[in-house]
Coordinates of C-alpha atoms and ligand atoms in Angstrom, one line a residue:
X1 CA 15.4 -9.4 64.4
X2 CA 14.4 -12.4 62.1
X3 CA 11.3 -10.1 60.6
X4 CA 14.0 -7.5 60.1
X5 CA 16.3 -9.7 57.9
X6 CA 13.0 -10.7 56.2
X7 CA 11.9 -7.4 55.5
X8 CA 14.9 -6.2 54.0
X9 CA 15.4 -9.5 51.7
X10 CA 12.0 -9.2 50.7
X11 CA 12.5 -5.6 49.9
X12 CA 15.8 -6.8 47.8
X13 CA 13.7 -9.5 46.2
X14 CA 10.9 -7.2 45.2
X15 CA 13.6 -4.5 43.8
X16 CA 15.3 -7.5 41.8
X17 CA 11.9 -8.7 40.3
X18 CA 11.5 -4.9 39.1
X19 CA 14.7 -4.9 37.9
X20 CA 13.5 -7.5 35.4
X21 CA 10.1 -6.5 34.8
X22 CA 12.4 -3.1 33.7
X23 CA 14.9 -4.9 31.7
X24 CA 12.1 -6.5 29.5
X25 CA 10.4 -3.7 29.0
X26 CA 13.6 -2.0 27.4
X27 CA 13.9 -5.2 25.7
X28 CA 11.0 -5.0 24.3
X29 CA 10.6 -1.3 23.6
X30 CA 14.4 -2.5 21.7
X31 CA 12.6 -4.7 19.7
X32 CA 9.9 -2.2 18.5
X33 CA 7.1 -4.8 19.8
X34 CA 4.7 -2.2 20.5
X35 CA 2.4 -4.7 21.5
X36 CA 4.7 -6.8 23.7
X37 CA 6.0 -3.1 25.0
X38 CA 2.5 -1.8 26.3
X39 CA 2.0 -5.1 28.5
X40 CA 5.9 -5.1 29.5
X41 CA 4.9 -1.5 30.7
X42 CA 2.0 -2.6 32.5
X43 CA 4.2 -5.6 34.4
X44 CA 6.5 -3.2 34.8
X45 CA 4.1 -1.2 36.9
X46 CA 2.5 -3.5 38.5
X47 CA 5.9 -4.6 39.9
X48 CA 6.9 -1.2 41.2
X49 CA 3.6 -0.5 42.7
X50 CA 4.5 -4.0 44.5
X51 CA 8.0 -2.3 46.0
X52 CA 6.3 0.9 46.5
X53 CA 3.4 -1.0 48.6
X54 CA 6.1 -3.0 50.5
X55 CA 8.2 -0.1 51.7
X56 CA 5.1 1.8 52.3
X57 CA 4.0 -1.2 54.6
X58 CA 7.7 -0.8 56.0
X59 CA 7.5 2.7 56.8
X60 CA 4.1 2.2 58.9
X61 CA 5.3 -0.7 61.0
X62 CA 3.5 -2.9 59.8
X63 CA 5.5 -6.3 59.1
X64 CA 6.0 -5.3 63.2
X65 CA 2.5 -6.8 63.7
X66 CA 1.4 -10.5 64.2
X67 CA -0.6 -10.0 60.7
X68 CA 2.2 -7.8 58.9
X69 CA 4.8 -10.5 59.9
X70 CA 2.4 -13.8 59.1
X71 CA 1.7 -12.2 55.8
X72 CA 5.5 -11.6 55.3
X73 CA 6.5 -15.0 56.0
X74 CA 3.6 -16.6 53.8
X75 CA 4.7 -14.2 51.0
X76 CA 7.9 -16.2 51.1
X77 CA 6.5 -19.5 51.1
X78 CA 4.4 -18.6 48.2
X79 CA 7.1 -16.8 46.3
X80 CA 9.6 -19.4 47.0
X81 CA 7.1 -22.1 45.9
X82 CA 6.3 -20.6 42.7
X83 CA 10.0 -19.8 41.6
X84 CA 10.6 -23.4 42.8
X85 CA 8.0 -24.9 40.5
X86 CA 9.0 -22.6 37.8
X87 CA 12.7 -23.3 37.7
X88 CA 13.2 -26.9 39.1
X89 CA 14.5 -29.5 36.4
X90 CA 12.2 -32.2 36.0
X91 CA 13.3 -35.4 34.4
X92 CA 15.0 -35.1 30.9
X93 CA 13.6 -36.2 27.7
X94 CA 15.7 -39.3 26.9
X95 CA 14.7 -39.2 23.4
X96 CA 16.3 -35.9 22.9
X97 CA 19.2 -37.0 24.7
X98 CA 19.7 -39.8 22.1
X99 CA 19.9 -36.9 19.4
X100 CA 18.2 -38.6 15.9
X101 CA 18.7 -41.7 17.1
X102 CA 16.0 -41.4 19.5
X103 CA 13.4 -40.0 17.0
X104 CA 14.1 -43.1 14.9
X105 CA 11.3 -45.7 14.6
X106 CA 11.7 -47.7 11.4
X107 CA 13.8 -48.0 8.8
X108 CA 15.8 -44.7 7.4
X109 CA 16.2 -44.5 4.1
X110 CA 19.5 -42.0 2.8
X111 CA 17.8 -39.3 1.0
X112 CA 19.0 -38.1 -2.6
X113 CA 20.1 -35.2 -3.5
X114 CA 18.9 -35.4 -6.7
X115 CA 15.1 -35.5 -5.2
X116 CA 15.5 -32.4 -3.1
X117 CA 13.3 -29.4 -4.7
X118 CA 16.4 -27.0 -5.8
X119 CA 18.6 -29.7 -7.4
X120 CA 15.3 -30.6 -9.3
X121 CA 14.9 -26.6 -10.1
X122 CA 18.7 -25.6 -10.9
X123 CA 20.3 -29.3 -11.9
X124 CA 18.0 -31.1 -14.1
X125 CA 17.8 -29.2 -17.6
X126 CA 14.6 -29.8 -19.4
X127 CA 15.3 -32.2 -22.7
X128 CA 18.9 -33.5 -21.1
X129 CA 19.7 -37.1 -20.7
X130 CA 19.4 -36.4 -16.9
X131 CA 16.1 -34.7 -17.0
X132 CA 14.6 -37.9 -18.9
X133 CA 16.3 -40.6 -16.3
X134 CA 14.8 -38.6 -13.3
X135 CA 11.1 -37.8 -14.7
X136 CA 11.3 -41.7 -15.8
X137 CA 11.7 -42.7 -12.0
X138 CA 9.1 -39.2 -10.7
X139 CA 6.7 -38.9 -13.4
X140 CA 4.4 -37.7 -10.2
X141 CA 7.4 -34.7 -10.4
X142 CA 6.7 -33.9 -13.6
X143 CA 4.3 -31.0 -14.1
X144 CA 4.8 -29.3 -10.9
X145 CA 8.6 -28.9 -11.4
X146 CA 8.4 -27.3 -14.6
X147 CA 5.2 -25.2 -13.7
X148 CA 7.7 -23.8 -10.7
X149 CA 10.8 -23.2 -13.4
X150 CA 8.3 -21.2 -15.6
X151 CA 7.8 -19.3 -12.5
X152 CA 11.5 -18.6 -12.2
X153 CA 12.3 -21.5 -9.4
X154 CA 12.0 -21.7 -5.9
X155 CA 11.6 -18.0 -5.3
X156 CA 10.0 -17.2 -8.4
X157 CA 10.6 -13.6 -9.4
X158 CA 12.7 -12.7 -6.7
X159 CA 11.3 -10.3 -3.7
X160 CA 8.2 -9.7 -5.7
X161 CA 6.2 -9.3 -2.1
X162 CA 7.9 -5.7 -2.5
X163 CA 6.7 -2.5 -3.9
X164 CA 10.0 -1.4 -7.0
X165 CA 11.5 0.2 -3.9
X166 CA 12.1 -3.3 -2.8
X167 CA 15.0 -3.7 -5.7
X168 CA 18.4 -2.8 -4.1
X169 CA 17.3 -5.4 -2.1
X170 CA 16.7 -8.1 -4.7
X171 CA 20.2 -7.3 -5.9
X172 CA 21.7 -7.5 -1.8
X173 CA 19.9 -11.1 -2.3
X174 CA 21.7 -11.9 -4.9
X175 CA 25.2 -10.4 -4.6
X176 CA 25.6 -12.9 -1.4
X177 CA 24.9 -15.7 -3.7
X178 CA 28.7 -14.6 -5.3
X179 CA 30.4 -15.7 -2.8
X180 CA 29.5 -19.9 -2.3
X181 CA 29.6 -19.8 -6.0
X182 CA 33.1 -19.2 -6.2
X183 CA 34.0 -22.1 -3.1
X184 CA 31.9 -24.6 -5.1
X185 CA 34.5 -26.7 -6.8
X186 CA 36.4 -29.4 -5.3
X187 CA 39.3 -27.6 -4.8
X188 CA 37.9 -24.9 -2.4
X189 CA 34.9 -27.1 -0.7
X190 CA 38.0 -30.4 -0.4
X191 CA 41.1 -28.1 -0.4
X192 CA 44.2 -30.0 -0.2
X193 CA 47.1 -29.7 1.8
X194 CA 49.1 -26.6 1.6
X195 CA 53.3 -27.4 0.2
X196 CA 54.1 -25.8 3.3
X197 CA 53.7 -28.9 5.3
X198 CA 54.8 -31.1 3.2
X199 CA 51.7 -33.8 3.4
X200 CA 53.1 -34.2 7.2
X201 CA 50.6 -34.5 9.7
X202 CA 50.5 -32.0 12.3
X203 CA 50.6 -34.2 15.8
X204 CA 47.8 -33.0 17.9
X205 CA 45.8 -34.5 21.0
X206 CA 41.8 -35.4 21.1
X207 CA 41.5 -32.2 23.1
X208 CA 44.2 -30.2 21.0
X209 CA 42.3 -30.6 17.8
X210 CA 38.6 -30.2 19.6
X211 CA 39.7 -27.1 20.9
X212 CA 41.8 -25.7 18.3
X213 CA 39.3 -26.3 15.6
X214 CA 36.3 -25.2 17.7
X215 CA 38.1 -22.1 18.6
X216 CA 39.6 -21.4 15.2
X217 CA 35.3 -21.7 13.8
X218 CA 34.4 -19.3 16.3
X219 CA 36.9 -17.0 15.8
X220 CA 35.2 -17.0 12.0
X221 CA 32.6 -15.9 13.2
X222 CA 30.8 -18.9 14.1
X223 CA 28.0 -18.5 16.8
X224 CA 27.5 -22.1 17.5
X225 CA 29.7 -25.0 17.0
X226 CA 29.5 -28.8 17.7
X227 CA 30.8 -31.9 16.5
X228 CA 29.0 -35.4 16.4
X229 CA 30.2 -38.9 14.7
X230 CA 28.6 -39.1 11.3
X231 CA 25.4 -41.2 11.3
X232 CA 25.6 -42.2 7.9
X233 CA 21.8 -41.9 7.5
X234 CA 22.3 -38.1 7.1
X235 CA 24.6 -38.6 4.4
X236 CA 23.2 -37.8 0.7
X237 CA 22.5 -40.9 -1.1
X238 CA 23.6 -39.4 -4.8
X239 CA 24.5 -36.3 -5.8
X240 CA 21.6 -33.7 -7.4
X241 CA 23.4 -30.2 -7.3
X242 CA 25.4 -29.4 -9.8
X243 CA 27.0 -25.9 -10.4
X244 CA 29.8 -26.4 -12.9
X245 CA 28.5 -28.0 -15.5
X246 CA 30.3 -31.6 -13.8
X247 CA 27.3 -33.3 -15.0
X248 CA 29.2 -36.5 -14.8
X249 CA 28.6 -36.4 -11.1
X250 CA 25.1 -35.8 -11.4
X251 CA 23.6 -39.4 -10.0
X252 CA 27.2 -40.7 -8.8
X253 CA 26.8 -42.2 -5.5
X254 CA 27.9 -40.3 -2.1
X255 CA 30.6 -42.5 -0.2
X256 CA 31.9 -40.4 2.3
X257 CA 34.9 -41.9 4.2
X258 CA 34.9 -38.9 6.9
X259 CA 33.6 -40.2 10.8
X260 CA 33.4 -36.4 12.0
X261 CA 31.4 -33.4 11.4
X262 CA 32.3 -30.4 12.6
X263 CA 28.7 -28.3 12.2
X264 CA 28.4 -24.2 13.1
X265 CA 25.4 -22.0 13.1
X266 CA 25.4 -18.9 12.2
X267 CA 22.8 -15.9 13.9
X268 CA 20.5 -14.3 11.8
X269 CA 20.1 -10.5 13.1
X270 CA 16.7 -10.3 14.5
X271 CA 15.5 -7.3 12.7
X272 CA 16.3 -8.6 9.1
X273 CA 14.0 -12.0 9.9
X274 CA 11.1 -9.8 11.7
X275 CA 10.4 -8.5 8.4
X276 CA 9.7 -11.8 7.2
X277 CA 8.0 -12.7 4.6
X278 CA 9.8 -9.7 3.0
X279 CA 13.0 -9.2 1.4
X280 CA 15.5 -8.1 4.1
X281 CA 14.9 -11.6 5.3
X282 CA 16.2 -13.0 2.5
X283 CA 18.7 -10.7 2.4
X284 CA 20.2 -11.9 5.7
X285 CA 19.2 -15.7 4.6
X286 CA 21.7 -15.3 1.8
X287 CA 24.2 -13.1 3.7
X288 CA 24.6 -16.3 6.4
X289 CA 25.2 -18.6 3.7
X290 CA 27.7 -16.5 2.3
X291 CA 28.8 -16.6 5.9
X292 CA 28.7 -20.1 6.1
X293 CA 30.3 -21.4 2.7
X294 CA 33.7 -18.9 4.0
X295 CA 34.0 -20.5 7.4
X296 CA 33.4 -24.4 6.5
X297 CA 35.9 -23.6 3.3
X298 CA 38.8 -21.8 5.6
X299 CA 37.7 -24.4 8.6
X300 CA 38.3 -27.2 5.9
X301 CA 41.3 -25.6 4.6
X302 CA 42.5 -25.3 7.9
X303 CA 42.4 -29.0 8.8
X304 CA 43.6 -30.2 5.2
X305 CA 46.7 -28.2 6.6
X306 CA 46.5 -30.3 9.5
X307 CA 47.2 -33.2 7.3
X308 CA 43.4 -34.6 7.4
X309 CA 40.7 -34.8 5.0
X310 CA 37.9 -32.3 5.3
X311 CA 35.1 -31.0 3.2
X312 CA 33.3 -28.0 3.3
X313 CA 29.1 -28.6 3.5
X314 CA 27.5 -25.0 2.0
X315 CA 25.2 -23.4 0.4
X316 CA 27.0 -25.0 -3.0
X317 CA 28.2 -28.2 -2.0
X318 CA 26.5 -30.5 0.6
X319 CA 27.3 -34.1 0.9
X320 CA 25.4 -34.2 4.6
X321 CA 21.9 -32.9 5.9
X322 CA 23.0 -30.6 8.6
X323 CA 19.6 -30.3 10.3
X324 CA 20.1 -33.9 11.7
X325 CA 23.6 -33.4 12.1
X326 CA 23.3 -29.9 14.1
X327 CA 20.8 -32.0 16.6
X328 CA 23.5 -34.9 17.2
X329 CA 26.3 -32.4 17.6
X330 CA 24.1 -31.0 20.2
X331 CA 23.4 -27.6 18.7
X332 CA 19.5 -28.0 19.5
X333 CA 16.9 -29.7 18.6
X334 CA 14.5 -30.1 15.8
X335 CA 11.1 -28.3 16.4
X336 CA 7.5 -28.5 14.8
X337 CA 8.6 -25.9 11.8
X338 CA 11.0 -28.7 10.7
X339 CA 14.3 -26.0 11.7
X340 CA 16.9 -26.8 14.4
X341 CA 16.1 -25.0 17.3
X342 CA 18.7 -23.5 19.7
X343 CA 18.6 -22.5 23.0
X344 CA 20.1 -18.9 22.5
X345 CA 18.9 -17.9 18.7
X346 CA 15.5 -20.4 18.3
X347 CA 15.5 -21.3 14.7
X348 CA 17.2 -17.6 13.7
X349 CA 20.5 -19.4 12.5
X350 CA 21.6 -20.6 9.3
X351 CA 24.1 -24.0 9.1
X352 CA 27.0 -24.8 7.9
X353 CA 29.6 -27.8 8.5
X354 CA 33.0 -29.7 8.2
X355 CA 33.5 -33.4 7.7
X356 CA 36.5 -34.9 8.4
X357 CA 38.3 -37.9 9.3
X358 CA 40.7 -35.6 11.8
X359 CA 40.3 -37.3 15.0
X360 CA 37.8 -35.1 17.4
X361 CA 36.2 -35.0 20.7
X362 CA 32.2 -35.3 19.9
X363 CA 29.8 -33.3 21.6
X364 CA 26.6 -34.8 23.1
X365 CA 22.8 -34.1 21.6
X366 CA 20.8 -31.8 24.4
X367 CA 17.5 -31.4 25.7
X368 CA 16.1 -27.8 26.1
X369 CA 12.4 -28.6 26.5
X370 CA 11.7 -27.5 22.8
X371 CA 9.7 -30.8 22.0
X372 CA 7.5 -30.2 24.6
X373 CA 6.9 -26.6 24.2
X374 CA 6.1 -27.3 20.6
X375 CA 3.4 -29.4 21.4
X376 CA 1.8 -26.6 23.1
X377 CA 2.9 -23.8 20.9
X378 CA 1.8 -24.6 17.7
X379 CA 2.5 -20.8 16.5
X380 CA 4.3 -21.5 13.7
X381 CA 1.6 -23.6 12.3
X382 CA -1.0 -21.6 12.5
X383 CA 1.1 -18.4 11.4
X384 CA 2.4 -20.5 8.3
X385 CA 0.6 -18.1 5.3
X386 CA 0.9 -21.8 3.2
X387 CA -0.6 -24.3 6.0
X388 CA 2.9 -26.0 5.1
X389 CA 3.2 -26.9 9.2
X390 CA 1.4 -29.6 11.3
X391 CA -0.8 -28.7 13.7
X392 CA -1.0 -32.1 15.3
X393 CA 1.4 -34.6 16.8
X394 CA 4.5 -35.9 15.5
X395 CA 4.5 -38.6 13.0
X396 CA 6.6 -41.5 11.5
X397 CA 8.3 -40.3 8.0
X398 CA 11.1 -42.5 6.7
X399 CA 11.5 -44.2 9.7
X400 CA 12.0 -41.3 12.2
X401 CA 9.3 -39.7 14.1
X402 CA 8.9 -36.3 13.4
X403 CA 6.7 -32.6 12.7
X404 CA 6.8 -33.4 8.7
X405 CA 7.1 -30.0 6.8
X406 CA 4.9 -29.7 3.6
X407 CA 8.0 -28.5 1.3
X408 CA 6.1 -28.3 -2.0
X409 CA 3.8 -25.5 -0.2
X410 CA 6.2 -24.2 1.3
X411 CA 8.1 -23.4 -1.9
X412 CA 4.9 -23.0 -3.7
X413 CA 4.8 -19.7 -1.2
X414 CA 8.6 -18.7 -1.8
X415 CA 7.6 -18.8 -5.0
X416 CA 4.6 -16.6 -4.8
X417 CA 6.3 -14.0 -2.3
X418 CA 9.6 -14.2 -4.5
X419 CA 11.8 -14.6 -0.7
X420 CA 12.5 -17.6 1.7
X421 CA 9.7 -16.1 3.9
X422 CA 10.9 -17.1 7.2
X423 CA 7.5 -16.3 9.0
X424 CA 8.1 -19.4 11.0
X425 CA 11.2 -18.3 12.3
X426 CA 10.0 -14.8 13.1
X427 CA 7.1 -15.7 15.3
X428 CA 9.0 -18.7 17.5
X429 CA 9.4 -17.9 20.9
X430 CA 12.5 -19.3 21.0
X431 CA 13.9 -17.3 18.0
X432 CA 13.3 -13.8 20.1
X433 CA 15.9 -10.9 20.4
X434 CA 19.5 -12.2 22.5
X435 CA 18.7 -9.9 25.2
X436 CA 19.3 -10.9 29.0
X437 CA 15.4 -11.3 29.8
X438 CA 14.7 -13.8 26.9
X439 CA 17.8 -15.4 27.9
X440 CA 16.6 -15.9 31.4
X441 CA 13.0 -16.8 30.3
X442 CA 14.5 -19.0 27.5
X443 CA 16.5 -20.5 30.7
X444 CA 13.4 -21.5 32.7
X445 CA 11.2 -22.1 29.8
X446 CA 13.8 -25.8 29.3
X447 CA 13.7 -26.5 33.2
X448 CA 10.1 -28.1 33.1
X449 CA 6.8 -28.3 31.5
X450 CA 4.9 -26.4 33.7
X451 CA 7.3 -23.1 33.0
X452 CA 6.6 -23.8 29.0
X453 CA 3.1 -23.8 29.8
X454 CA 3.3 -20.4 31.3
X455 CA 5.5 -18.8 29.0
X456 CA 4.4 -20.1 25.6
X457 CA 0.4 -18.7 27.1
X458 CA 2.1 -15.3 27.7
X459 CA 3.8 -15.6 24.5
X460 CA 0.9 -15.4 22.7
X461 CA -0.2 -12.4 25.6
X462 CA 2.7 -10.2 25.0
X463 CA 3.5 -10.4 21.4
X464 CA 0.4 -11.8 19.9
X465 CA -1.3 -15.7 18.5
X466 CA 0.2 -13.8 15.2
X467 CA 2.5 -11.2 15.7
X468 CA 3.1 -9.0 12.7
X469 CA 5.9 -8.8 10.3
X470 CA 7.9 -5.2 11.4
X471 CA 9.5 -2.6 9.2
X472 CA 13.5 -3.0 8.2
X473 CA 16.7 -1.0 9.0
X474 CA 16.4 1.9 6.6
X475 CA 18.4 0.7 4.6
X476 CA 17.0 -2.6 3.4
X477 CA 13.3 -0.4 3.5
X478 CA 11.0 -2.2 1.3
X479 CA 9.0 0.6 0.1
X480 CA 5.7 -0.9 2.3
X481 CA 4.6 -0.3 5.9
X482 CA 4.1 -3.7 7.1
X483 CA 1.3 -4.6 9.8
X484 CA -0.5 -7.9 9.0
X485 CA 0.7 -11.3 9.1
X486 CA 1.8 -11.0 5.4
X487 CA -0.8 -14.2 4.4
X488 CA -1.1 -13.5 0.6
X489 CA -2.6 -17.5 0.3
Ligands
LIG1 S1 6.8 -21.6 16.9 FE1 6.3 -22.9 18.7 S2 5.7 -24.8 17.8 FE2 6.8 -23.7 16.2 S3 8.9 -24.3 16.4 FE3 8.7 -22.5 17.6 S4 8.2 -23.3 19.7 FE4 7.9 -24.9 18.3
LIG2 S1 8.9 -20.6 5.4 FE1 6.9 -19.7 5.4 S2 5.7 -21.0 4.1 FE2 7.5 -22.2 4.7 S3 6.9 -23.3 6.5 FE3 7.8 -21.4 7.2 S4 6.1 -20.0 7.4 FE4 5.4 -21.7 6.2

């Protein structure tokens, strides 16, 4: 009787394991991964031959026997000892349960605006009064800022990677950049109150608010959203973008009053970034900024109507680094490419946020295993066409400890390609497709160390050390047939 119950539960087991194997392999085939596709078939194979075998086995008699029925039982101990040693939780990382505050090892300085490689590009005029104060301070800056405005600025002659073909692109690029533009003065990134309530504010609980304003970014279109306490070490020393020819705030020092920040990812669709380095990538870059500057301006407006203070951080106004602030509100955490990495998208998201001094419910920081599994994935690094991405451990840089991102070559390489590139983000394993199999494997890939092990080596089995850059929707084509990793170093 007992073999009986056993031979039918390891028949349901071996049909469920199938099941899988056959889920990935649509996933994959999904995902045009012809690689990842051919050994998904083969697993999937493999697996049925395994049911086939079994019922076979069945059919004979054989788990009737003393041998059929010891080999039964030890299948189970095996089984069960592997899926136990793949999906058991082993002991947190406490540093990533701190959020930043556990990658902090010295002393942080606040970071200026002004310093950061577009407000040098777009804000700093040559021959203005600004341009000579900040050179005075960076002469170092000098020569390689203007050699990358005589290029055209961060990304150069825009999607020049791409054959002529490649133009309707260029211009999708660009016509997303409309819409931050036109939320980039104070009135629209700070909105005030609307007459209607009368500068009242609106009497809501903790959990009221939480809920109302999480819901309400959601509803957006928000993918993600978390809240955190403002550590003010993320806050923008001085101001460096300027947009509206308000060059009086150009240097004026950041005091932001707010305590809260409310901070929401966006997805980026998975076919636009496999493309990457090419210019549906961008495309989709600028479309989830656009994305972004209209839910943190209507989140903002929302809670101005509320009777609070809020400002919207985007693409054209950012008091706050939001990589830092996406980790604390427990959005993810930051891996070796220097992105916030989620559990559900990887690095495929784009940020946007809310400060505020409405009262709110903070989330906490989380770990998903992604320090660890970038210490044995290193893909991003050594797929980076610049070499702009460590390859060895984390190290202190302005007081936190941390995978420090070579920005100038990076940008040197946006420059050169004329996109954002986004190669890193295409080739992380945590940034594949949101189907259910990468969900599941993205599942046990944060329960322990040895399961990261496993799946980042059959990572590299299934889709490649350097998986190749795929062709777009038809209608962001870029007039090339891709099929390298796109290194033009
Ligand atoms: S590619 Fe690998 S090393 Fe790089 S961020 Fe993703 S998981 Fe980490
Ligand atoms: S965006 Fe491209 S160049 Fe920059 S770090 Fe990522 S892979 Fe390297």
């Amino acid at each position: 009787m007992i073999i009986t119950i056993l031979v039918w539960v390891g028949a349901l087991l071996l049909v469920f394991q199938a099941a899988i194997g056959l889920s990935f392999l649509i996933s994959c085939i999904w995902e045009k991964e012809e690689r990842a596709s051919l050994f998904a078939a083969l697993q999937f194979l493999g697996m049925l031959g395994l049911v086939l075998f079994f019922f076979y086995l069945k059919a004979i008699d054989f788990f009737e026997t003393t041998t059929g029925a010891s080999l039964l039982v030890a299948g189970f101990v095996v089984a069960g000892g592997a899926v136990f040693f793949l999906v058991r939780r082993t002991a947190p990382n406490q540093k990533a349960l701190q959020g930043t505050r556990g990658l902090i090892v010295g002393e942080v300085e606040r970071f200026d605006e002004r310093a950061q490689v577009f407000a040098r590009n777009r804000s700093i005029p040559p021959g203005s009064e600004q341009y000579g104060r900040f050179y005075k301070d960076h002469p170092e800056l000098e020569e390689y800022d203007s050699a990358r405005r005589n290029r055209g600025g961060p990304l150069g002659h825009v999607g020049s990677i791409d054959s002529s073909s490649g133009t309707p692109n260029v211009a999708a690029t660009l016509a997303a950049l409309s819409i931050p533009l036109h939320l980039s003065r104070p009135e629209q990134y700070h909105p005030q109150q609307h007459p209607e309530f009368k500068g009242n504010k609106v009497d809501l609980s903790l959990q009221e608010a939480t809920q109302r304003v999480k819901g309400y970014a959601l509803m957006l279109g928000a993918d993600m959203v978390g809240i955190t306490e403002i550590n003010p070490f993320w806050v923008y020393s001085h101001r460096g973008e300027i947009f509206n020819e308000n060059w009086e705030d150009w240097g004026t020092e950041i005091e932001l009053t707010h305590k809260y920040a409310v901070v929401i990812a966006e997805e980026m669709d998975f076919r636009m970034v496999s493309t990457g380095p090419h210019t549906p990538t961008v495309i989709e870059s600028m479309r989830n900024y656009a994305k972004g500057a209209f839910i943190s301006t209507q989140l903002a407006a929302f809670i101005a109507n509320l009777g609070y203070s809020a400002t919207a951080n985007h693409l054209r106004h950012y008091d706050t680094m939001l990589v830092p602030l996406a980790v604390d509100a427990g959005l993810g955490e930051t891996g070796r490419l220097g992105y916030l990495v989620t559990k559900t998208y990887g690095p495929r998201i784009r940020l946007s946020a809310i400060t505020t001094n409405l009262p709110l419910i903070p989330d906490k920081p989380i770990d998903n295993g992604v320090e660890d599994f970038c210490k044995i994935c290193k893909k991003c690094a050594t797929c980076c066409p610049s070499k702009s991405i460590p390859l060895d451990g984390q190290e202190p840089f302005n007081g936190t400890l941390r995978w420090k991102l070579n920005e100038e070559t990076c940008f040197e390489y946006w420059g050169k390609v004329g996109t954002d590139c986004c190669v890193c983000m295409r080739v992380c394993p945590w940034g594949h497709a949101t189907t259910l199999p990468h969900l599941l494997i993205k599942w046990i890939v944060s329960r322990n160390s040895i399961s990261r092990r496993i799946f980042s080596a059959m990572d590299d089995i299934f889709y490649g050390k350097k998986p190749r850059s795929k062709d777009a929707p038809a209608w962001a084509g870029f007039g090339k047939k891709t099929g390298s990793n796109e290194s033009t170093t």
